[in-house]
Tab-separated table of C-alpha atoms in Angstrom:
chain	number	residue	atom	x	y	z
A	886	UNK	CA	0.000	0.000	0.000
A	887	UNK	CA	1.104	3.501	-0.488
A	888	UNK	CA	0.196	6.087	2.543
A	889	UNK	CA	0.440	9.431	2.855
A	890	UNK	CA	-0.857	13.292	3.474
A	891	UNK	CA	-3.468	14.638	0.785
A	892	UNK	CA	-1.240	16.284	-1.652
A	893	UNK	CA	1.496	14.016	-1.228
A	894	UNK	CA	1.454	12.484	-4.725
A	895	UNK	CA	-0.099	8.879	-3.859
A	896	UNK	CA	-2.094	9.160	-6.825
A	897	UNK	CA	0.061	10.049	-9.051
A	898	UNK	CA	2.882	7.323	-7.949
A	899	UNK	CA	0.060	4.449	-7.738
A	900	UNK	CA	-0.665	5.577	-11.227
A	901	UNK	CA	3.038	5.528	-12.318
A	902	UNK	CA	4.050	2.216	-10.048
A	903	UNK	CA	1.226	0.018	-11.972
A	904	UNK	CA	2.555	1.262	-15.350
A	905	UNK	CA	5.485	0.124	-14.986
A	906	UNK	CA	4.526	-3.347	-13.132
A	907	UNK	CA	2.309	-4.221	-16.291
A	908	UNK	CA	5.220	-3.283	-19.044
A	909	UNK	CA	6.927	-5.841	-16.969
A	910	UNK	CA	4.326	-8.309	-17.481
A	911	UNK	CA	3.340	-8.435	-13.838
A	912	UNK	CA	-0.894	-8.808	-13.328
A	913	UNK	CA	-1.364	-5.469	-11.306
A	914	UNK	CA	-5.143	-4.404	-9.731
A	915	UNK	CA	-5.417	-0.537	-8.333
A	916	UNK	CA	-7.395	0.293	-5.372
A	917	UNK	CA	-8.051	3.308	-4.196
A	918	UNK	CA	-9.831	3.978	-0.567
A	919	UNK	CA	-12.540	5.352	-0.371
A	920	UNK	CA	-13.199	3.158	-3.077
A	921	UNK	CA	-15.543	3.460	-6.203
A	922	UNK	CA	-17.597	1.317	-4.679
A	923	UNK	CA	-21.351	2.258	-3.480
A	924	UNK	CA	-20.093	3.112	0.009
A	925	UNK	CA	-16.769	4.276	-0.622
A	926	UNK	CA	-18.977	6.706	-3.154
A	927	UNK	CA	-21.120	7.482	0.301
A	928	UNK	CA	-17.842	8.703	1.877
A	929	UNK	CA	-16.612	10.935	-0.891
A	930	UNK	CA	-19.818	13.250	-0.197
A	931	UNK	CA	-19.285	13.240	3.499
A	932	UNK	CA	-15.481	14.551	2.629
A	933	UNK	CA	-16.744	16.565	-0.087
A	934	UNK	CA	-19.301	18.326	2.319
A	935	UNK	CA	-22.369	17.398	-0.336
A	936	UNK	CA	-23.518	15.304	2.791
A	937	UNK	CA	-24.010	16.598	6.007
A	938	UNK	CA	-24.908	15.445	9.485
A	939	UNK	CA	-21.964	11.923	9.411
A	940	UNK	CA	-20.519	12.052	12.649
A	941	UNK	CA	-17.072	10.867	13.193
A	942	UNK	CA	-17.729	7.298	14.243
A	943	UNK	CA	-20.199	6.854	11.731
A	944	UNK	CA	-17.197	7.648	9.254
A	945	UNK	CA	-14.854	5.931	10.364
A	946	UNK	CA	-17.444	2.412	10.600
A	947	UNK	CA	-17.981	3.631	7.004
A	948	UNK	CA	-14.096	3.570	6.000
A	949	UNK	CA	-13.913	-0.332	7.602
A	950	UNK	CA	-16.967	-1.136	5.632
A	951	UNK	CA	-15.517	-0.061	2.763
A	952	UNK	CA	-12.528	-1.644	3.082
A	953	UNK	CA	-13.585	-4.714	4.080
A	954	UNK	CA	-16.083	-4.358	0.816
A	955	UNK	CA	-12.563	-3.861	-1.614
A	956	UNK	CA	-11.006	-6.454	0.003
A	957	UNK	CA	-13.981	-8.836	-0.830
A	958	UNK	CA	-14.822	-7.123	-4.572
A	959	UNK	CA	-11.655	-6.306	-5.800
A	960	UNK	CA	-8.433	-7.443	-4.146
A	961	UNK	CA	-8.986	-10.936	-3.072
A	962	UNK	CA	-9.968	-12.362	-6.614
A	963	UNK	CA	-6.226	-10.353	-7.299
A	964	UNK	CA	-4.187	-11.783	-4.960
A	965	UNK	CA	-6.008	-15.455	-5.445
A	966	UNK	CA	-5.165	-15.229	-9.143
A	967	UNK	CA	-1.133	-14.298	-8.261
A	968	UNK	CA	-1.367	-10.874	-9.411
A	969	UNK	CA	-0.142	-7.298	-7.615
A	970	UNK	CA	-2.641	-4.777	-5.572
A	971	UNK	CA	-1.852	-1.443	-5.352
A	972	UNK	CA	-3.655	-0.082	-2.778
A	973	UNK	CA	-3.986	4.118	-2.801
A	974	UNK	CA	-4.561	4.421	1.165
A	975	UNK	CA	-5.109	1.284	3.472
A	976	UNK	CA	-5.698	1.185	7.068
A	977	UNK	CA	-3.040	3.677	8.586
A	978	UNK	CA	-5.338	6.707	6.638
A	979	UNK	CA	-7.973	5.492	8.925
A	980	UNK	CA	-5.457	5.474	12.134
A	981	UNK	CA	-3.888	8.554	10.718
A	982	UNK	CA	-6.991	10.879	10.046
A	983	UNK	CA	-10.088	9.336	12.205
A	984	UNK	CA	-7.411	8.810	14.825
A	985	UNK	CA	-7.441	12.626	15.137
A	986	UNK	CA	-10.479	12.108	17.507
A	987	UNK	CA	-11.264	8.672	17.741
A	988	UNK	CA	-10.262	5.924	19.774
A	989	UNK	CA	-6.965	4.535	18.443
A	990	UNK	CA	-7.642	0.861	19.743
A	991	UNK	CA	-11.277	1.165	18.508
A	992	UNK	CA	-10.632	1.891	15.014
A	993	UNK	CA	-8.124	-1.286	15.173
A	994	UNK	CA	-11.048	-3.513	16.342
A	995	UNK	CA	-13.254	-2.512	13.840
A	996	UNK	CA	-10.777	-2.783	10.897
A	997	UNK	CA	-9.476	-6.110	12.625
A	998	UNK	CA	-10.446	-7.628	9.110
A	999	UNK	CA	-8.082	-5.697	7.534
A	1000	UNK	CA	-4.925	-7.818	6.198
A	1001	UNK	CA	-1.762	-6.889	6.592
A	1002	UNK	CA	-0.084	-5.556	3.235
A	1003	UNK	CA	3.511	-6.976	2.189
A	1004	UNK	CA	4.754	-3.564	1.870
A	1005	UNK	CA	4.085	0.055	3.356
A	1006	UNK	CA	5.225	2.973	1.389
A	1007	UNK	CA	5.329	6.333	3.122
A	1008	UNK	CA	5.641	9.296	0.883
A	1009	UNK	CA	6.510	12.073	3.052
A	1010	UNK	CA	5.687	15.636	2.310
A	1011	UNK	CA	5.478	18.673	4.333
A	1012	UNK	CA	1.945	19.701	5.290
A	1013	UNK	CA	3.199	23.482	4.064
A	1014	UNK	CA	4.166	21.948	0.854
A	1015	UNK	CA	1.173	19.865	0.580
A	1016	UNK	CA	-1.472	22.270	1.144
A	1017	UNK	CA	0.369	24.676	-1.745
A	1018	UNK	CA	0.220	21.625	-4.079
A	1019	UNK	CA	-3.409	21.241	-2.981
A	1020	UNK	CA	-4.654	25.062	-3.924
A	1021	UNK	CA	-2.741	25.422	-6.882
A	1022	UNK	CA	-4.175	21.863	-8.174
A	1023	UNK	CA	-7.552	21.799	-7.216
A	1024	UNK	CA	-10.776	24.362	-6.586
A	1025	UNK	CA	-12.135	23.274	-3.756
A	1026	UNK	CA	-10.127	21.107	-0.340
A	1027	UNK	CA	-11.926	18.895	1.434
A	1028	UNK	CA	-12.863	18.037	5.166
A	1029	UNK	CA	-8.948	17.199	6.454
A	1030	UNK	CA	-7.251	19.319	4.027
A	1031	UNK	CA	-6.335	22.167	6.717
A	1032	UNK	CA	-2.238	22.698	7.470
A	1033	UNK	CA	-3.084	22.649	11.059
A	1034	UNK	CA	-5.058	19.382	11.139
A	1035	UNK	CA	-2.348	17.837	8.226
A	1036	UNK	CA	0.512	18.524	10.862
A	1037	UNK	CA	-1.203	16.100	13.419
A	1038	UNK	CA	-2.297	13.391	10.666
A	1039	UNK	CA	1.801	13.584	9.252
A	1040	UNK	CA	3.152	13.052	12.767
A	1041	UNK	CA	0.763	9.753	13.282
A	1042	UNK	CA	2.036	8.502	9.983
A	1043	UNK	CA	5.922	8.898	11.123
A	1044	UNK	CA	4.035	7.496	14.501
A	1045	UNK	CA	2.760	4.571	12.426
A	1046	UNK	CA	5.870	3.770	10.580
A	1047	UNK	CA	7.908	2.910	13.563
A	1048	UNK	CA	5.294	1.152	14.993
A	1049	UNK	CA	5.344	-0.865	12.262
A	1050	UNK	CA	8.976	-1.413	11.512
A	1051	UNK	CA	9.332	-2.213	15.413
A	1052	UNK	CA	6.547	-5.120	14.647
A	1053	UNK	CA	8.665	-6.208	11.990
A	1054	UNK	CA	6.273	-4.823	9.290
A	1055	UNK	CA	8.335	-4.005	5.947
A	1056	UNK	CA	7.960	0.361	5.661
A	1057	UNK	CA	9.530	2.093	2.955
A	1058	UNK	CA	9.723	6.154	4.022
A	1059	UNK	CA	10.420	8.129	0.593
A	1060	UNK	CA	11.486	11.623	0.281
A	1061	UNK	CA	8.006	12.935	-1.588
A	1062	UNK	CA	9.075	16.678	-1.712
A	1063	UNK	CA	11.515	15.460	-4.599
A	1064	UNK	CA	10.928	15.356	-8.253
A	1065	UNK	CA	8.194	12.919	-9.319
A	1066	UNK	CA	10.684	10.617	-11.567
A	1067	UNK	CA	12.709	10.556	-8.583
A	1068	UNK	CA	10.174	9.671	-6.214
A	1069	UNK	CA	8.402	6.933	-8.560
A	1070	UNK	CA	12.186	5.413	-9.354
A	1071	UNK	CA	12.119	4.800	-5.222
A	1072	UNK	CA	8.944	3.289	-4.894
A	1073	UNK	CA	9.426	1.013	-7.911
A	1074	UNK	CA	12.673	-0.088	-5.913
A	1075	UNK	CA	10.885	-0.770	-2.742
A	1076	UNK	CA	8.223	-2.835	-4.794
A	1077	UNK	CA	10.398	-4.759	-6.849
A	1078	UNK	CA	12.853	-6.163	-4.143
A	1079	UNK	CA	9.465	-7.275	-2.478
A	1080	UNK	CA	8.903	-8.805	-5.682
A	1081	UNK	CA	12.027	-10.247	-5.919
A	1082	UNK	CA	12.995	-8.616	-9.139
A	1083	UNK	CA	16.102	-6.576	-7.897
């Protein structure tokens, strides 16, 4: 999976990381989270503001139903077949952003479906630098896309990363602030000797 701040560039590296696993023949599946599913499309308007009145736990049950909803729907058949998931956000965005006000060992019992990916990649940016990429890229930010509330959610993740590496967990941190061949060259690395095609 590949975690990180809005505005950090998942997006775009997911994008550029399943290009180049397909030239190289490799079955490769993109999720995304929220997904495109029917409720992953439910929490998109409650981020986007076009729904009001979701409270936080109600969110957060909403981002494990979701996931749990992927896992069934798009990335089991995947991983069954021998192919690659690429997931855009996994279970440290919910620890990272609903973990802001909820209940840390909650939102682990109610994601306690959630498998455990063979790789974490954490693309580091800046909130500062984030939230510039943000407004000159889109019109409109949505509900956690404030500098203030982006410092707390980037100092879980670097929270979450050493947890994780002190479990034993395989984390790759990457540099995101530098240029986007640059960052995507590290990521395919990280991937690759996971793959065992170093």
């Amino acid at each position: 999976m590949v975690e990180g701040i809005d505005g950090s560039g998942i997006s775009t590296q997911i994008s550029r990381l399943s290009q180049s696993l397909l030239s190289r023949g490799r079955k490769t599946k993109t999720t995304k989270q929220p997904s495109t599913g029917p409720v992953g499309s439910l929490i998109r308007q409650v981020l986007a503001g076009r729904l009001q009145g979701v409270n936080s736990e109600t969110l957060a049950l909403l981002f494990a139903a979701d996931r749990l909803d992927a896992f069934v729907q798009e990335v089991q058949p995947v991983l069954c077949a021998g192919g690659v998931v690429l997931c855009d956000r996994y279970l440290w965005s919910t620890l990272a952003y609903q973990g802001l006000d909820l209940d840390d060992s909650w939102l682990r019992q109610i994601n306690a479906s959630a498998i455990e990916p063979d790789l974490t990649v954490l693309i580091k940016v800046r909130p500062v630098v984030s939230m510039q990429r943000i407004k000159e890229g889109r019109f409109h930010v949505e509900l956690f896309e404030q500098e203030d509330l982006l410092e707390k959610i980037f100092a879980k993740y670097v929270v979450l990363a050493a947890e994780a590496k002190a479990a034993g967990q395989l984390v790759v941190e990457i540099d995101g602030e530098q240029s986007p061949d640059d960052v995507s060259a590290a990521v395919l690395a990280a991937v690759l000797q996971v793959l065992g095609e170093t």
